[in-house]
Amino acid sequence: MRYTTVFLLPALLTAALLSACGEKAEAPAPEAAPVPAAVPAAEPAPAKVEPGGYEPTPEERVQGITLTQEEIDKKYAEARAATPQPVIPGEAPAAPVAEEAPATEAK
């Protein structure tokens, strides 16, 4: 029993691993069929110059939610007009800025 576990079992395991992981005889590669000449693809349609995106149909528009590009531009212009410009130290402001009174905190 001792002889079997010490010598024979590792020898059988090694033989099995070598046969499983050893080099295999390579089969010859089948001859590939000749590739036909490539047919030139049709020219793609010219790209649109205008901005892309999905344009909803009138049935898909939701009043008050779906905005046109003009409405979006108008909102952005209003927001830019209401945004105060930063004051950079050392540079004169472009337009006179009204001084605000300091806020008082109630304790």
mmCIF file of C-alpha atoms in Angstrom:
data_model
loop_
_atom_site.group_PDB
_atom_site.id
_atom_site.type_symbol
_atom_site.label_atom_id
_atom_site.label_comp_id
_atom_site.label_asym_id
_atom_site.label_seq_id
_atom_site.Cartn_x
_atom_site.Cartn_y
_atom_site.Cartn_z
ATOM 1 C CA MET A 1 0.000 0.000 0.000
ATOM 2 C CA ARG A 2 2.755 2.378 0.896
ATOM 3 C CA TYR A 3 4.541 1.724 -2.404
ATOM 4 C CA THR A 4 1.355 2.526 -4.362
ATOM 5 C CA THR A 5 0.712 5.865 -2.676
ATOM 6 C CA VAL A 6 4.330 7.039 -2.781
ATOM 7 C CA PHE A 7 5.413 6.068 -6.318
ATOM 8 C CA LEU A 8 2.635 4.711 -8.463
ATOM 9 C CA LEU A 9 -0.093 7.291 -7.825
ATOM 10 C CA PRO A 10 2.140 10.357 -8.537
ATOM 11 C CA ALA A 11 3.530 8.603 -11.635
ATOM 12 C CA LEU A 12 0.031 7.971 -12.989
ATOM 13 C CA LEU A 13 -1.035 11.550 -12.218
ATOM 14 C CA THR A 14 2.063 12.949 -13.956
ATOM 15 C CA ALA A 15 1.472 10.765 -17.014
ATOM 16 C CA ALA A 16 -2.142 11.893 -17.246
ATOM 17 C CA LEU A 17 -1.174 15.560 -16.973
ATOM 18 C CA LEU A 18 1.592 15.252 -19.559
ATOM 19 C CA SER A 19 -0.672 13.524 -22.039
ATOM 20 C CA ALA A 20 -3.498 16.022 -21.496
ATOM 21 C CA CYS A 21 -1.324 19.140 -21.622
ATOM 22 C CA GLY A 22 1.309 17.954 -24.076
ATOM 23 C CA GLU A 23 1.750 19.091 -27.646
ATOM 24 C CA LYS A 24 -0.887 17.853 -30.021
ATOM 25 C CA ALA A 25 -0.277 16.887 -33.609
ATOM 26 C CA GLU A 26 -1.430 19.773 -35.747
ATOM 27 C CA ALA A 27 -3.937 19.011 -38.447
ATOM 28 C CA PRO A 28 -3.204 20.620 -41.801
ATOM 29 C CA ALA A 29 -5.180 23.807 -42.329
ATOM 30 C CA PRO A 30 -7.928 23.483 -44.946
ATOM 31 C CA GLU A 31 -7.357 25.423 -48.108
ATOM 32 C CA ALA A 32 -9.194 28.742 -47.970
ATOM 33 C CA ALA A 33 -11.474 29.667 -50.827
ATOM 34 C CA PRO A 34 -10.249 32.637 -52.864
ATOM 35 C CA VAL A 35 -11.678 35.920 -51.644
ATOM 36 C CA PRO A 36 -13.773 37.710 -54.287
ATOM 37 C CA ALA A 37 -12.761 41.245 -55.216
ATOM 38 C CA ALA A 38 -14.266 43.847 -52.937
ATOM 39 C CA VAL A 39 -17.175 45.746 -54.413
ATOM 40 C CA PRO A 40 -16.842 49.489 -53.783
ATOM 41 C CA ALA A 41 -19.484 50.736 -51.391
ATOM 42 C CA ALA A 42 -21.979 53.343 -52.453
ATOM 43 C CA GLU A 43 -21.142 56.886 -51.404
ATOM 44 C CA PRO A 44 -22.901 57.935 -48.208
ATOM 45 C CA ALA A 45 -25.539 60.612 -48.335
ATOM 46 C CA PRO A 46 -24.222 64.098 -47.563
ATOM 47 C CA ALA A 47 -24.490 65.013 -43.902
ATOM 48 C CA LYS A 48 -26.924 67.693 -42.835
ATOM 49 C CA VAL A 49 -25.348 70.980 -41.861
ATOM 50 C CA GLU A 50 -28.084 71.887 -39.397
ATOM 51 C CA PRO A 51 -27.908 70.668 -35.803
ATOM 52 C CA GLY A 52 -29.113 67.139 -35.265
ATOM 53 C CA GLY A 53 -31.396 65.655 -32.691
ATOM 54 C CA TYR A 54 -34.875 64.289 -32.464
ATOM 55 C CA GLU A 55 -37.664 66.578 -33.575
ATOM 56 C CA PRO A 56 -40.981 65.538 -31.996
ATOM 57 C CA THR A 57 -44.109 65.503 -34.112
ATOM 58 C CA PRO A 58 -47.013 67.808 -33.214
ATOM 59 C CA GLU A 59 -48.818 64.853 -31.615
ATOM 60 C CA GLU A 60 -45.803 64.164 -29.380
ATOM 61 C CA ARG A 61 -45.445 67.728 -28.142
ATOM 62 C CA VAL A 62 -46.647 68.336 -24.583
ATOM 63 C CA GLN A 63 -47.845 71.862 -23.866
ATOM 64 C CA GLY A 64 -45.584 73.515 -21.308
ATOM 65 C CA ILE A 65 -42.961 70.742 -21.388
ATOM 66 C CA THR A 66 -41.773 70.358 -24.984
ATOM 67 C CA LEU A 67 -39.929 73.519 -26.034
ATOM 68 C CA THR A 68 -38.876 74.652 -29.479
ATOM 69 C CA GLN A 69 -35.321 75.810 -30.083
ATOM 70 C CA GLU A 70 -36.501 79.431 -30.161
ATOM 71 C CA GLU A 71 -38.134 79.058 -26.733
ATOM 72 C CA ILE A 72 -34.967 77.474 -25.341
ATOM 73 C CA ASP A 73 -32.803 80.278 -26.782
ATOM 74 C CA LYS A 74 -35.150 82.873 -25.262
ATOM 75 C CA LYS A 75 -34.890 81.253 -21.804
ATOM 76 C CA TYR A 76 -31.081 81.132 -22.041
ATOM 77 C CA ALA A 77 -30.935 84.804 -23.069
ATOM 78 C CA GLU A 78 -33.144 85.766 -20.106
ATOM 79 C CA ALA A 79 -30.976 83.722 -17.740
ATOM 80 C CA ARG A 80 -27.755 85.292 -19.066
ATOM 81 C CA ALA A 81 -29.233 88.782 -18.679
ATOM 82 C CA ALA A 82 -30.197 88.049 -15.064
ATOM 83 C CA THR A 83 -26.794 86.546 -14.155
ATOM 84 C CA PRO A 84 -24.422 89.041 -12.517
ATOM 85 C CA GLN A 85 -20.969 89.266 -14.057
ATOM 86 C CA PRO A 86 -18.000 88.485 -11.799
ATOM 87 C CA VAL A 87 -15.841 91.366 -10.619
ATOM 88 C CA ILE A 88 -12.160 90.766 -11.288
ATOM 89 C CA PRO A 89 -9.873 92.658 -8.886
ATOM 90 C CA GLY A 90 -7.581 95.111 -10.660
ATOM 91 C CA GLU A 91 -9.809 95.537 -13.695
ATOM 92 C CA ALA A 92 -12.348 98.265 -14.218
ATOM 93 C CA PRO A 93 -15.893 96.962 -14.625
ATOM 94 C CA ALA A 94 -17.435 97.362 -18.070
ATOM 95 C CA ALA A 95 -20.534 99.053 -16.686
ATOM 96 C CA PRO A 96 -21.115 100.742 -13.343
ATOM 97 C CA VAL A 97 -22.309 98.216 -10.803
ATOM 98 C CA ALA A 98 -24.849 99.276 -8.199
ATOM 99 C CA GLU A 99 -23.468 98.663 -4.728
ATOM 100 C CA GLU A 100 -25.607 96.441 -2.575
ATOM 101 C CA ALA A 101 -26.120 97.102 1.102
ATOM 102 C CA PRO A 102 -24.480 94.477 3.296
ATOM 103 C CA ALA A 103 -26.948 91.920 4.560
ATOM 104 C CA THR A 104 -27.599 91.990 8.287
ATOM 105 C CA GLU A 105 -27.991 88.759 10.132
ATOM 106 C CA ALA A 106 -30.590 88.410 12.850
ATOM 107 C CA LYS A 107 -29.381 86.564 15.894
#
